[in-house]
Coordinates of C-alpha atoms in Angstrom, one line a residue:
M1 CA -101.2 -72.2 126.5
S2 CA -101.2 -76.0 124.2
C3 CA -99.0 -78.7 126.4
S4 CA -97.9 -76.4 128.4
S5 CA -96.7 -76.1 131.6
S6 CA -96.4 -72.4 131.6
S7 CA -100.4 -70.2 131.4
S8 CA -99.0 -67.3 131.0
A9 CA -97.3 -68.7 127.3
S10 CA -99.7 -67.8 124.3
E11 CA -99.7 -69.4 121.1
D12 CA -102.0 -66.4 119.5
E13 CA -98.4 -64.1 119.0
D14 CA -95.0 -65.0 119.4
E15 CA -92.3 -63.3 121.7
G16 CA -90.4 -61.3 119.3
F17 CA -86.7 -61.7 118.0
D18 CA -86.0 -58.3 119.6
S19 CA -86.2 -60.1 123.2
Y20 CA -84.1 -63.0 122.5
R21 CA -81.0 -60.4 124.1
K22 CA -78.7 -59.4 127.1
G23 CA -80.7 -59.9 129.7
G24 CA -83.8 -61.9 128.0
Y25 CA -84.9 -65.0 127.0
H26 CA -82.3 -67.5 126.0
A27 CA -82.3 -69.1 121.6
V28 CA -83.0 -72.7 122.1
R29 CA -82.4 -75.1 119.0
V30 CA -84.2 -78.6 118.5
G31 CA -81.8 -81.4 120.0
D32 CA -80.5 -78.9 122.3
S33 CA -79.1 -80.5 125.9
F34 CA -79.1 -78.6 129.3
S35 CA -78.6 -80.5 132.5
G36 CA -75.4 -81.7 131.6
G37 CA -77.0 -83.4 128.6
R38 CA -79.9 -84.7 130.8
Y39 CA -82.6 -82.6 128.8
I40 CA -82.8 -83.0 124.8
A41 CA -85.2 -79.5 123.3
Q42 CA -87.6 -81.7 121.0
R43 CA -90.0 -78.3 120.5
K44 CA -91.4 -75.2 122.2
L45 CA -94.9 -75.6 123.7
G46 CA -94.6 -71.9 123.9
W47 CA -93.9 -68.6 126.0
G48 CA -94.9 -66.6 128.6
E49 CA -93.5 -62.8 129.7
F50 CA -90.8 -63.8 132.2
S51 CA -89.7 -67.1 130.1
T52 CA -90.3 -69.4 127.2
V53 CA -91.5 -73.2 127.3
W54 CA -89.9 -76.0 125.5
L55 CA -91.0 -79.8 125.2
A56 CA -88.1 -82.1 126.4
Y57 CA -87.1 -85.3 127.4
D58 CA -85.8 -86.5 130.3
T59 CA -82.8 -89.0 129.3
R60 CA -82.7 -90.1 132.7
S61 CA -85.9 -91.3 133.4
S62 CA -86.7 -91.5 129.3
E63 CA -90.4 -88.9 130.0
Y64 CA -91.0 -86.1 128.4
V65 CA -91.1 -82.9 130.3
A66 CA -91.8 -79.3 129.9
L67 CA -88.8 -77.4 130.5
K68 CA -89.8 -73.7 131.5
I69 CA -85.8 -71.4 130.6
Q70 CA -86.3 -68.1 132.3
K71 CA -85.1 -64.9 131.5
S72 CA -81.6 -64.0 132.8
A73 CA -81.8 -60.6 134.3
P74 CA -81.5 -59.9 137.9
Q75 CA -85.6 -59.6 138.3
F76 CA -86.4 -62.4 136.3
A77 CA -84.2 -65.1 137.9
Q78 CA -85.4 -63.9 142.0
A79 CA -88.9 -64.4 140.6
A80 CA -88.2 -67.9 139.2
L81 CA -86.3 -68.7 143.3
H82 CA -89.7 -67.8 144.7
E83 CA -91.5 -69.7 142.0
I84 CA -89.3 -72.4 142.4
E85 CA -89.4 -72.3 146.6
V86 CA -93.7 -72.5 146.0
L87 CA -93.0 -75.1 143.7
S88 CA -90.9 -77.3 145.6
A89 CA -92.9 -77.2 149.2
I90 CA -95.4 -78.5 146.8
A91 CA -93.8 -81.4 146.0
N92 CA -92.6 -82.4 149.4
G93 CA -96.2 -82.5 150.5
D94 CA -97.2 -84.5 147.2
S95 CA -95.2 -87.8 147.4
S96 CA -98.3 -89.2 146.0
N97 CA -99.0 -86.4 143.0
S98 CA -102.7 -86.6 143.5
K99 CA -103.1 -83.4 144.6
Y100 CA -104.3 -81.9 141.4
V101 CA -101.3 -79.4 141.1
V102 CA -98.7 -79.4 138.9
R103 CA -95.2 -81.0 140.1
L104 CA -91.7 -79.5 140.1
I105 CA -89.5 -81.9 138.8
D106 CA -85.6 -80.4 138.5
H107 CA -84.6 -77.2 138.7
F108 CA -81.0 -76.0 137.8
K109 CA -79.0 -73.1 136.1
H110 CA -78.1 -72.6 132.1
A111 CA -75.2 -70.4 131.0
G112 CA -75.4 -68.6 127.5
P113 CA -75.2 -65.6 125.5
N114 CA -77.9 -64.3 127.2
G115 CA -76.2 -64.4 130.7
Q116 CA -77.5 -67.4 133.0
H117 CA -81.2 -68.7 133.4
L118 CA -82.4 -70.2 135.5
C119 CA -84.2 -73.2 134.3
M120 CA -87.5 -75.4 136.1
V121 CA -88.4 -78.8 134.7
L122 CA -92.3 -79.7 135.1
E123 CA -94.5 -82.8 134.8
F124 CA -95.4 -82.2 130.6
L125 CA -98.9 -81.3 130.8
G126 CA -102.0 -80.7 128.3
D127 CA -104.1 -78.2 126.7
S128 CA -105.9 -75.2 129.0
L129 CA -108.7 -75.1 129.9
L130 CA -109.3 -71.5 127.9
R131 CA -108.0 -74.1 124.8
L132 CA -111.2 -76.9 126.2
V133 CA -113.2 -73.3 125.8
K134 CA -112.7 -72.0 122.7
Y135 CA -112.6 -76.1 121.6
N136 CA -116.1 -76.1 122.7
R137 CA -116.4 -72.8 120.4
Y138 CA -117.6 -70.6 123.4
K139 CA -120.2 -73.2 124.4
G140 CA -121.3 -73.6 128.0
L141 CA -120.2 -77.7 129.1
E142 CA -122.5 -80.1 130.1
M143 CA -122.9 -80.0 133.4
N144 CA -121.3 -83.6 134.7
K145 CA -118.1 -82.6 132.5
V146 CA -118.3 -79.2 134.4
R147 CA -118.0 -80.7 138.2
E148 CA -115.9 -83.5 136.6
I149 CA -113.0 -80.5 136.6
C150 CA -114.6 -78.6 139.3
K151 CA -113.4 -81.1 141.8
C152 CA -109.9 -81.5 140.3
V153 CA -109.3 -77.5 140.6
L154 CA -111.3 -78.1 144.4
T155 CA -108.5 -80.4 145.5
G156 CA -106.0 -78.4 144.2
L157 CA -107.1 -75.3 146.5
D158 CA -107.7 -77.4 149.4
Y159 CA -104.1 -78.8 149.3
L160 CA -102.6 -74.9 148.4
H161 CA -105.1 -73.6 151.6
R162 CA -104.9 -76.4 154.2
G163 CA -102.1 -78.3 153.3
L164 CA -99.2 -75.7 152.9
G165 CA -101.0 -71.8 153.4
I166 CA -100.4 -70.8 150.2
I167 CA -102.7 -68.3 148.2
H168 CA -102.5 -69.0 143.9
T169 CA -103.9 -65.3 143.6
D170 CA -103.7 -66.1 140.2
L171 CA -106.8 -68.6 138.8
K172 CA -107.9 -68.4 135.3
L173 CA -108.7 -70.4 132.5
E174 CA -105.2 -70.6 131.5
N175 CA -103.3 -71.3 134.8
I176 CA -105.3 -74.6 135.0
L177 CA -104.2 -77.3 132.0
L178 CA -105.7 -80.3 131.4
L179 CA -103.5 -83.7 132.3
S180 CA -103.5 -85.0 128.3
T181 CA -103.9 -82.7 125.3
I182 CA -106.7 -82.3 123.2
N183 CA -106.1 -83.5 120.2
A184 CA -104.0 -86.9 120.6
T185 CA -101.5 -86.0 118.0
K186 CA -100.0 -83.5 119.7
D187 CA -99.2 -86.2 122.4
P188 CA -95.7 -87.5 122.1
I189 CA -96.3 -90.5 124.1
R190 CA -100.5 -90.9 122.7
S191 CA -98.7 -89.4 118.6
G192 CA -95.8 -92.3 119.1
M193 CA -93.0 -89.2 119.0
T194 CA -89.9 -90.4 118.5
P195 CA -87.7 -88.7 120.6
I196 CA -84.8 -86.3 119.4
L197 CA -82.4 -87.2 121.1
E198 CA -79.3 -84.6 118.4
R199 CA -79.6 -81.9 116.9
P200 CA -80.6 -82.1 113.3
E201 CA -78.9 -81.5 110.1
G202 CA -79.2 -78.2 108.6
N203 CA -80.1 -76.4 111.8
P204 CA -78.2 -72.6 111.4
N205 CA -78.2 -70.6 114.2
G206 CA -80.6 -68.3 112.8
G207 CA -83.3 -71.3 113.3
V208 CA -85.2 -68.3 115.8
T209 CA -85.3 -65.6 113.9
M210 CA -86.5 -67.6 110.7
N211 CA -89.4 -68.9 113.1
I212 CA -90.4 -66.4 114.3
I213 CA -91.0 -64.1 110.5
E214 CA -92.6 -67.7 109.4
K215 CA -95.2 -67.5 112.7
K216 CA -96.3 -63.8 112.1
L217 CA -96.4 -64.0 108.2
K218 CA -98.6 -66.8 108.8
Q219 CA -100.9 -65.0 111.9
R220 CA -100.7 -61.9 109.4
A221 CA -101.9 -64.6 106.8
R222 CA -104.5 -66.3 109.3
R223 CA -106.1 -62.9 110.0
A224 CA -106.6 -61.2 106.3
A225 CA -108.7 -64.6 105.8
A226 CA -110.5 -64.5 109.1
R227 CA -111.6 -60.8 108.3
I228 CA -112.3 -61.8 104.9
S229 CA -114.2 -64.7 106.3
G230 CA -116.2 -62.6 108.7
R231 CA -117.3 -59.9 105.8
R232 CA -119.1 -62.9 104.0
A233 CA -120.4 -64.1 107.1
S234 CA -122.1 -60.6 107.7
M235 CA -123.2 -60.8 104.4
G236 CA -125.1 -63.8 105.0
G237 CA -123.1 -65.7 102.0
V238 CA -120.0 -68.2 102.9
G239 CA -119.1 -68.6 106.5
G240 CA -122.8 -67.6 107.8
T241 CA -123.8 -71.3 108.7
P242 CA -123.7 -72.0 112.6
K243 CA -120.6 -74.5 113.2
S244 CA -121.8 -77.4 114.7
N245 CA -121.5 -78.4 118.4
R246 CA -118.5 -80.5 119.0
S247 CA -118.5 -84.0 121.3
L248 CA -115.8 -83.8 124.7
D249 CA -116.4 -88.1 124.8
G250 CA -112.9 -89.6 124.9
I251 CA -111.2 -85.8 126.3
D252 CA -109.6 -86.6 129.9
L253 CA -110.7 -83.8 131.8
R254 CA -108.7 -84.3 135.0
C255 CA -106.8 -81.2 135.4
K256 CA -104.2 -79.4 137.2
V257 CA -103.7 -76.1 138.8
V258 CA -100.4 -74.8 137.1
D259 CA -98.0 -71.0 137.4
F260 CA -97.0 -70.2 140.2
G261 CA -95.0 -67.3 139.3
N262 CA -97.2 -65.3 141.8
A263 CA -98.5 -67.4 144.3
C264 CA -97.3 -66.3 147.9
W265 CA -98.0 -67.5 151.9
A266 CA -100.9 -66.3 153.6
D267 CA -98.5 -64.8 156.0
K268 CA -96.1 -63.3 153.7
Q269 CA -98.0 -61.4 150.8
F270 CA -95.6 -59.6 149.1
A271 CA -98.2 -57.5 146.3
E272 CA -101.3 -55.6 147.5
E273 CA -102.7 -56.3 143.3
I274 CA -103.6 -59.2 142.4
Q275 CA -105.8 -62.0 140.2
T276 CA -106.1 -60.8 136.5
R277 CA -108.6 -58.3 136.1
Q278 CA -111.8 -60.1 134.9
Y279 CA -111.0 -63.0 138.0
R280 CA -110.1 -60.5 140.6
S281 CA -112.6 -60.0 144.0
P282 CA -114.4 -57.0 145.4
E283 CA -111.7 -57.3 148.5
V284 CA -108.8 -56.9 146.3
I285 CA -110.2 -53.8 143.7
L286 CA -111.1 -52.1 147.5
Q287 CA -107.2 -52.9 149.1
S288 CA -109.5 -53.9 152.4
G289 CA -106.8 -57.1 152.8
Y290 CA -107.5 -60.8 151.3
S291 CA -106.5 -64.4 152.1
F292 CA -107.3 -67.9 150.7
S293 CA -111.0 -66.7 149.8
A294 CA -109.8 -64.6 146.9
D295 CA -108.9 -67.9 145.4
M296 CA -112.6 -69.0 146.0
W297 CA -113.5 -65.9 144.1
S298 CA -111.9 -66.6 141.5
F299 CA -113.0 -70.6 141.3
A300 CA -116.1 -69.1 140.8
C301 CA -115.5 -67.1 137.8
I302 CA -114.1 -69.8 136.1
A303 CA -116.6 -72.4 137.0
F304 CA -119.6 -69.9 135.7
E305 CA -117.2 -69.7 132.5
L306 CA -116.7 -73.5 131.9
A307 CA -121.3 -73.7 132.3
T308 CA -121.6 -71.3 129.6
G309 CA -118.9 -69.9 128.0
E310 CA -118.1 -66.7 128.9
M311 CA -117.0 -64.4 131.4
M312 CA -118.4 -64.0 134.6
F313 CA -117.7 -60.6 134.6
T314 CA -115.6 -58.3 131.7
P315 CA -115.6 -54.4 133.1
K316 CA -114.2 -51.6 131.0
G317 CA -113.6 -47.9 131.4
G318 CA -116.3 -45.4 130.2
Q319 CA -117.0 -41.8 130.6
G320 CA -115.7 -40.3 134.2
F321 CA -115.7 -43.9 135.4
N322 CA -112.2 -46.2 134.8
E323 CA -112.6 -50.3 134.7
D324 CA -112.4 -50.7 138.8
E325 CA -115.6 -48.9 139.4
D326 CA -117.3 -50.4 136.0
H327 CA -116.3 -54.2 137.5
L328 CA -117.7 -53.0 140.8
A329 CA -121.3 -52.7 139.4
M330 CA -120.9 -55.4 137.2
M331 CA -121.0 -57.7 141.0
M332 CA -123.4 -55.2 142.3
E333 CA -125.7 -55.8 139.5
L334 CA -125.9 -59.1 138.9
L335 CA -125.4 -60.3 143.3
G336 CA -127.2 -56.9 144.4
K337 CA -125.7 -54.7 146.9
I338 CA -122.3 -54.6 148.5
P339 CA -123.0 -53.8 152.3
R340 CA -121.6 -50.8 153.6
K341 CA -119.2 -52.0 155.9
I342 CA -117.5 -53.8 152.6
A343 CA -117.5 -50.8 150.6
I344 CA -116.8 -48.5 152.5
G345 CA -113.8 -50.5 154.5
G346 CA -110.7 -50.7 152.0
A347 CA -108.4 -48.2 151.3
R348 CA -109.4 -47.3 148.2
S349 CA -112.6 -47.2 148.8
K350 CA -112.9 -43.8 148.5
D351 CA -112.1 -43.8 144.7
Y352 CA -115.1 -45.8 144.5
F353 CA -118.5 -45.5 147.3
D354 CA -120.0 -42.1 148.8
R355 CA -120.0 -41.8 152.8
H356 CA -123.4 -44.5 152.4
G357 CA -121.7 -47.5 149.7
D358 CA -123.7 -45.9 146.5
L359 CA -120.8 -45.7 143.7
K360 CA -119.7 -42.0 144.0
R361 CA -120.1 -42.3 139.4
I362 CA -122.7 -44.9 138.3
R363 CA -125.8 -44.6 139.6
R364 CA -128.6 -46.1 137.9
L365 CA -127.5 -50.4 138.4
K366 CA -130.0 -52.9 136.8
Y367 CA -130.3 -55.9 139.0
G368 CA -130.6 -59.2 138.2
S369 CA -130.0 -61.9 140.0
L370 CA -127.3 -65.4 139.0
D371 CA -129.9 -68.2 138.5
K372 CA -131.9 -65.4 136.5
L373 CA -129.0 -64.6 134.0
L374 CA -128.5 -68.3 133.6
V375 CA -132.5 -69.5 132.5
D376 CA -132.9 -66.5 130.2
K377 CA -129.2 -65.8 128.7
F378 CA -128.3 -68.8 128.8
R379 CA -131.0 -71.4 128.4
F380 CA -130.6 -73.4 131.8
S381 CA -133.3 -75.3 133.2
E382 CA -135.3 -73.4 135.8
I383 CA -133.4 -76.6 137.8
D384 CA -130.5 -76.6 136.9
A385 CA -130.1 -72.8 137.5
H386 CA -131.1 -73.5 140.9
E387 CA -128.7 -76.2 141.3
F388 CA -126.0 -74.6 140.0
T389 CA -126.7 -70.9 141.8
E390 CA -126.9 -72.8 145.1
F391 CA -123.4 -73.6 144.9
L392 CA -122.1 -70.6 143.4
G393 CA -124.3 -67.8 144.9
P394 CA -122.0 -68.5 148.1
L395 CA -118.6 -68.4 147.3
L396 CA -119.2 -64.7 145.4
D397 CA -120.2 -63.6 148.8
F398 CA -118.9 -59.6 149.4
E399 CA -117.9 -60.7 152.8
P400 CA -114.5 -62.9 152.5
E401 CA -114.6 -64.5 155.3
K402 CA -118.0 -66.2 155.2
R403 CA -117.3 -67.6 151.3
P404 CA -117.0 -71.3 151.8
T405 CA -113.5 -72.9 151.5
A406 CA -112.3 -75.7 148.9
E407 CA -112.4 -78.7 151.8
Q408 CA -116.4 -77.4 152.8
C409 CA -116.9 -77.1 148.8
L410 CA -115.9 -80.4 147.9
Q411 CA -118.7 -82.0 150.3
H412 CA -121.4 -79.6 148.1
P413 CA -123.9 -81.6 147.0
W414 CA -124.1 -79.9 143.7
L415 CA -120.5 -81.8 142.8
N416 CA -122.6 -84.9 143.7
V417 CA -125.8 -84.5 142.4
K418 CA -125.2 -87.0 139.3
N419 CA -125.0 -89.9 142.1
L420 CA -127.5 -88.1 143.6
K421 CA -129.9 -89.1 140.7
K422 CA -128.9 -92.2 140.0
T423 CA -129.3 -92.8 143.8
E424 CA -132.6 -91.2 143.8
M425 CA -134.1 -93.2 140.6
K426 CA -132.8 -96.6 142.4
S427 CA -134.6 -96.2 145.5
E428 CA -137.7 -94.8 143.3
S429 CA -137.8 -98.2 140.7
G430 CA -136.8 -100.0 144.6
V431 CA -140.4 -98.5 145.9
E432 CA -142.6 -99.1 142.9
K433 CA -141.7 -102.3 143.5
V434 CA -142.2 -102.4 146.9
N435 CA -146.1 -100.4 145.6
V436 CA -146.5 -103.5 142.9
G437 CA -146.4 -105.5 146.0
M438 CA -148.5 -104.5 148.2
S439 CA -151.5 -104.5 144.9
K440 CA -150.7 -107.4 144.7
L441 CA -151.3 -108.7 148.5
Q442 CA -153.8 -106.9 149.1
I443 CA -155.3 -109.0 146.2
K444 CA -154.7 -111.9 147.4
V445 CA -155.9 -110.6 151.2
G446 CA -159.2 -109.5 149.1
R447 CA -159.8 -113.6 148.0

């Protein structure tokens, strides 16, 4: 979700007016103040299942922040308290704010007509990696740009795992935000936005209702236009020409891990089913226990998506089998057969595997390999495919304990291949100079 520290927020749909009731969202208007007048609402950034997120101006620090306002019902308040606990531990251990994890600035309670809402104040960040991939028209990013993003995410994961003992449990493109917006006009600092310090005149109490109705009408109009454009394209008419590539040069690709609503301490887990479907690890599907390595599996899926523009796994249920079984089948087709001890070792293994470790309902698998897929489908060079597979392959080991840690990944040659190539070029040119010098020396000696 653009410009927010709540990655579960969406800009494709709206939260719906019905959710503004007792126990639900707090209705916010531009210019509303929070925490004794310290924070002033500027504009809505987005929303999630549990909260809405607003750009706010901090009158004490004179900085823009993201204000996350939780629904007021007890279960949402409980979830917010957990997230505050995790975010406080993160902030307390990173005084220099250098670990590429979102920073909690403040938290407080706000009383409104729908109840008491827990509020979190987070540093203002830019667009999600999902928005970046969309902006890039679902084409793969240049490998050096993928490396740059991976280094930030791995630094954050190393801090969470090794430094704090926290498992994120829901890593995906939406939950990693760039430090600034792709479009400079959306950034309140770069665009030179003047903060709103009081409620604008003529903003009626029905502002929330009207805002949602207007957005819904605009969404319908956009969908209708997209359908017409799609029909024209399929008929070979207007809109049929391919779009040109967009340049990502000049976009700051530094990013931070966000959204800790589902995070847990490794020694204090509270959910068996974690992770968004496409990023879910095999041990979670089979319920054989999980740890930090589950995050590393999700990270590998993210890296693949950045490099190709497509998700690694998009399982669907079919006749006689469900999404989980299709997901396991897709994993095996790409990565090889799951070792029998892993296949039959989980609480849900019997739902999918027979005693030999073969899937019960999906029998015919078309085995391939990661590097072949990168070359054949995504047109990687043999060298790039090989190097990228060397980096990703170990992270996708079916045995969780064999996957490298974030700390180990940061040492991997693939992350520093740009520097290696420069060094090699320098050393090669040095060798050439020496050879030229030697040949001259030999000529002189020959005379």
